């Protein structure tokens, strides 16, 4: 089964977007991953290898830290991302400031199934917390990283932005082009200094 999503072509200016068909592979997730996202598509739309890596990290965290880690936001449709962008306007009316906290539709790794937002014991994970420190020390073992310096809960595969050919295998040509156009062209956000693979990137909020 394939998941049809639309991708925005323009991400550097706040203008009406042009929709582009983007077919992302979809596969059923583990039963224990369901129940925390708004729908099962939030799990099923994730890149399967990335999803397995996140699940392995969750299991290890539960064993070693004695708590519960879950995915509360995974794959997002373009409509979902548009809603988040619009809702953020109340707090961040300036689009340039809003870019630091919420990605514009088409510019989020979530829309390509390559990002998850995590909670620990029901709470959003913040940098400096014990579980955050555990993640910093251990998530590399699972091929995972947290590239956004202002979002301790946001997880991506290592090299996910730089190696799109590997992570978007099976996606349409249009989707690959949209990934390049949007992810590599969105307004900047400060990435964590150790993320060398992102040194040439203009990142965005989640």
Tab-separated table of N, CA and C in Angstrom, residues 11 96-110 147-151 182-192 201-206:
chain	number	residue	atom	x	y	z
A	11	UNK	N	9.308	26.960	-0.402
A	11	UNK	CA	9.416	26.944	1.052
A	11	UNK	C	10.192	28.127	1.570
A	96	UNK	N	9.158	34.538	9.737
A	96	UNK	CA	10.578	34.209	9.883
A	96	UNK	C	10.866	33.661	11.274
A	97	UNK	N	10.221	34.212	12.292
A	97	UNK	CA	10.390	33.677	13.644
A	97	UNK	C	9.722	32.312	13.760
A	98	UNK	N	8.581	32.168	13.122
A	98	UNK	CA	7.859	30.893	13.167
A	98	UNK	C	8.685	29.772	12.548
A	99	UNK	N	9.489	30.119	11.546
A	99	UNK	CA	10.341	29.117	10.905
A	99	UNK	C	11.283	28.436	11.888
A	100	UNK	N	11.615	29.119	12.986
A	100	UNK	CA	12.524	28.548	13.976
A	100	UNK	C	11.876	27.448	14.801
A	101	UNK	N	10.543	27.353	14.739
A	101	UNK	CA	9.845	26.415	15.613
A	101	UNK	C	8.944	25.433	14.882
A	102	UNK	N	8.450	25.821	13.733
A	102	UNK	CA	7.559	24.945	12.972
A	102	UNK	C	7.956	25.006	11.503
A	103	UNK	N	8.118	23.852	10.896
A	103	UNK	CA	8.456	23.818	9.469
A	103	UNK	C	7.235	24.159	8.633
A	104	UNK	N	7.479	24.826	7.531
A	104	UNK	CA	6.397	25.083	6.597
A	104	UNK	C	6.024	23.771	5.899
A	105	UNK	N	4.787	23.657	5.451
A	105	UNK	CA	4.398	22.436	4.737
A	105	UNK	C	5.342	22.151	3.578
A	106	UNK	N	5.808	20.925	3.508
A	106	UNK	CA	6.788	20.526	2.514
A	106	UNK	C	8.207	20.568	3.029
A	107	UNK	N	8.428	21.292	4.129
A	107	UNK	CA	9.775	21.459	4.649
A	107	UNK	C	10.059	20.694	5.916
A	108	UNK	N	9.203	19.739	6.253
A	108	UNK	CA	9.386	18.952	7.473
A	108	UNK	C	9.820	17.532	7.143
A	109	UNK	N	10.805	17.040	7.875
A	109	UNK	CA	11.220	15.646	7.707
A	109	UNK	C	10.091	14.680	8.062
A	110	UNK	N	9.148	15.134	8.886
A	110	UNK	CA	8.004	14.296	9.231
A	110	UNK	C	7.212	13.912	7.982
A	147	UNK	N	19.140	16.485	15.419
A	147	UNK	CA	19.852	17.593	14.783
A	147	UNK	C	19.375	18.980	15.172
A	148	UNK	N	18.153	19.104	15.697
A	148	UNK	CA	17.619	20.426	15.993
A	148	UNK	C	17.992	20.867	17.399
A	149	UNK	N	18.672	21.991	17.492
A	149	UNK	CA	19.160	22.465	18.781
A	149	UNK	C	18.084	22.959	19.716
A	150	UNK	N	16.874	23.194	19.216
A	150	UNK	CA	15.801	23.685	20.076
A	150	UNK	C	14.713	22.643	20.317
A	151	UNK	N	14.930	21.404	19.868
A	151	UNK	CA	13.918	20.362	20.040
A	151	UNK	C	14.567	19.060	20.494
A	182	UNK	N	12.616	21.324	-0.988
A	182	UNK	CA	12.087	21.861	0.262
A	182	UNK	C	13.040	21.723	1.441
A	183	UNK	N	13.509	20.520	1.703
A	183	UNK	CA	14.360	20.301	2.872
A	183	UNK	C	15.663	21.078	2.752
A	184	UNK	N	16.203	21.186	1.551
A	184	UNK	CA	17.482	21.862	1.374
A	184	UNK	C	17.337	23.353	1.130
A	185	UNK	N	16.112	23.866	1.115
A	185	UNK	CA	15.913	25.273	0.780
A	185	UNK	C	15.107	26.045	1.814
A	186	UNK	N	14.764	25.409	2.931
A	186	UNK	CA	13.959	26.105	3.926
A	186	UNK	C	14.811	27.057	4.748
A	187	UNK	N	14.206	28.062	5.373
A	187	UNK	CA	14.961	29.033	6.162
A	187	UNK	C	15.755	28.355	7.269
A	188	UNK	N	16.856	28.964	7.699
A	188	UNK	CA	17.792	28.309	8.612
A	188	UNK	C	17.334	28.236	10.061
A	189	UNK	N	17.830	27.245	10.737
A	189	UNK	CA	17.714	27.132	12.187
A	189	UNK	C	19.057	26.613	12.666
A	190	UNK	N	19.452	26.947	13.863
A	190	UNK	CA	20.744	26.505	14.374
A	190	UNK	C	20.682	25.019	14.696
A	191	UNK	N	21.528	24.238	14.040
A	191	UNK	CA	21.604	22.807	14.298
A	191	UNK	C	22.664	22.540	15.358
A	192	UNK	N	22.558	21.414	16.022
A	192	UNK	CA	23.513	21.088	17.066
A	192	UNK	C	24.918	21.045	16.475
A	201	UNK	N	23.612	22.481	5.534
A	201	UNK	CA	22.169	22.517	5.425
A	201	UNK	C	21.539	23.734	6.062
A	202	UNK	N	20.443	24.126	5.456
A	202	UNK	CA	19.577	25.141	6.032
A	202	UNK	C	18.381	24.382	6.590
A	203	UNK	N	18.412	24.126	7.868
A	203	UNK	CA	17.378	23.306	8.471
A	203	UNK	C	16.140	24.104	8.805
A	204	UNK	N	15.138	23.454	9.337
A	204	UNK	CA	13.921	24.128	9.730
A	204	UNK	C	13.337	23.498	10.955
A	205	UNK	N	12.333	24.140	11.557
A	205	UNK	CA	11.650	23.551	12.690
A	205	UNK	C	10.966	22.268	12.269
A	206	UNK	N	10.509	21.521	13.241
A	206	UNK	CA	9.973	20.188	12.934
A	206	UNK	C	8.584	20.247	12.325
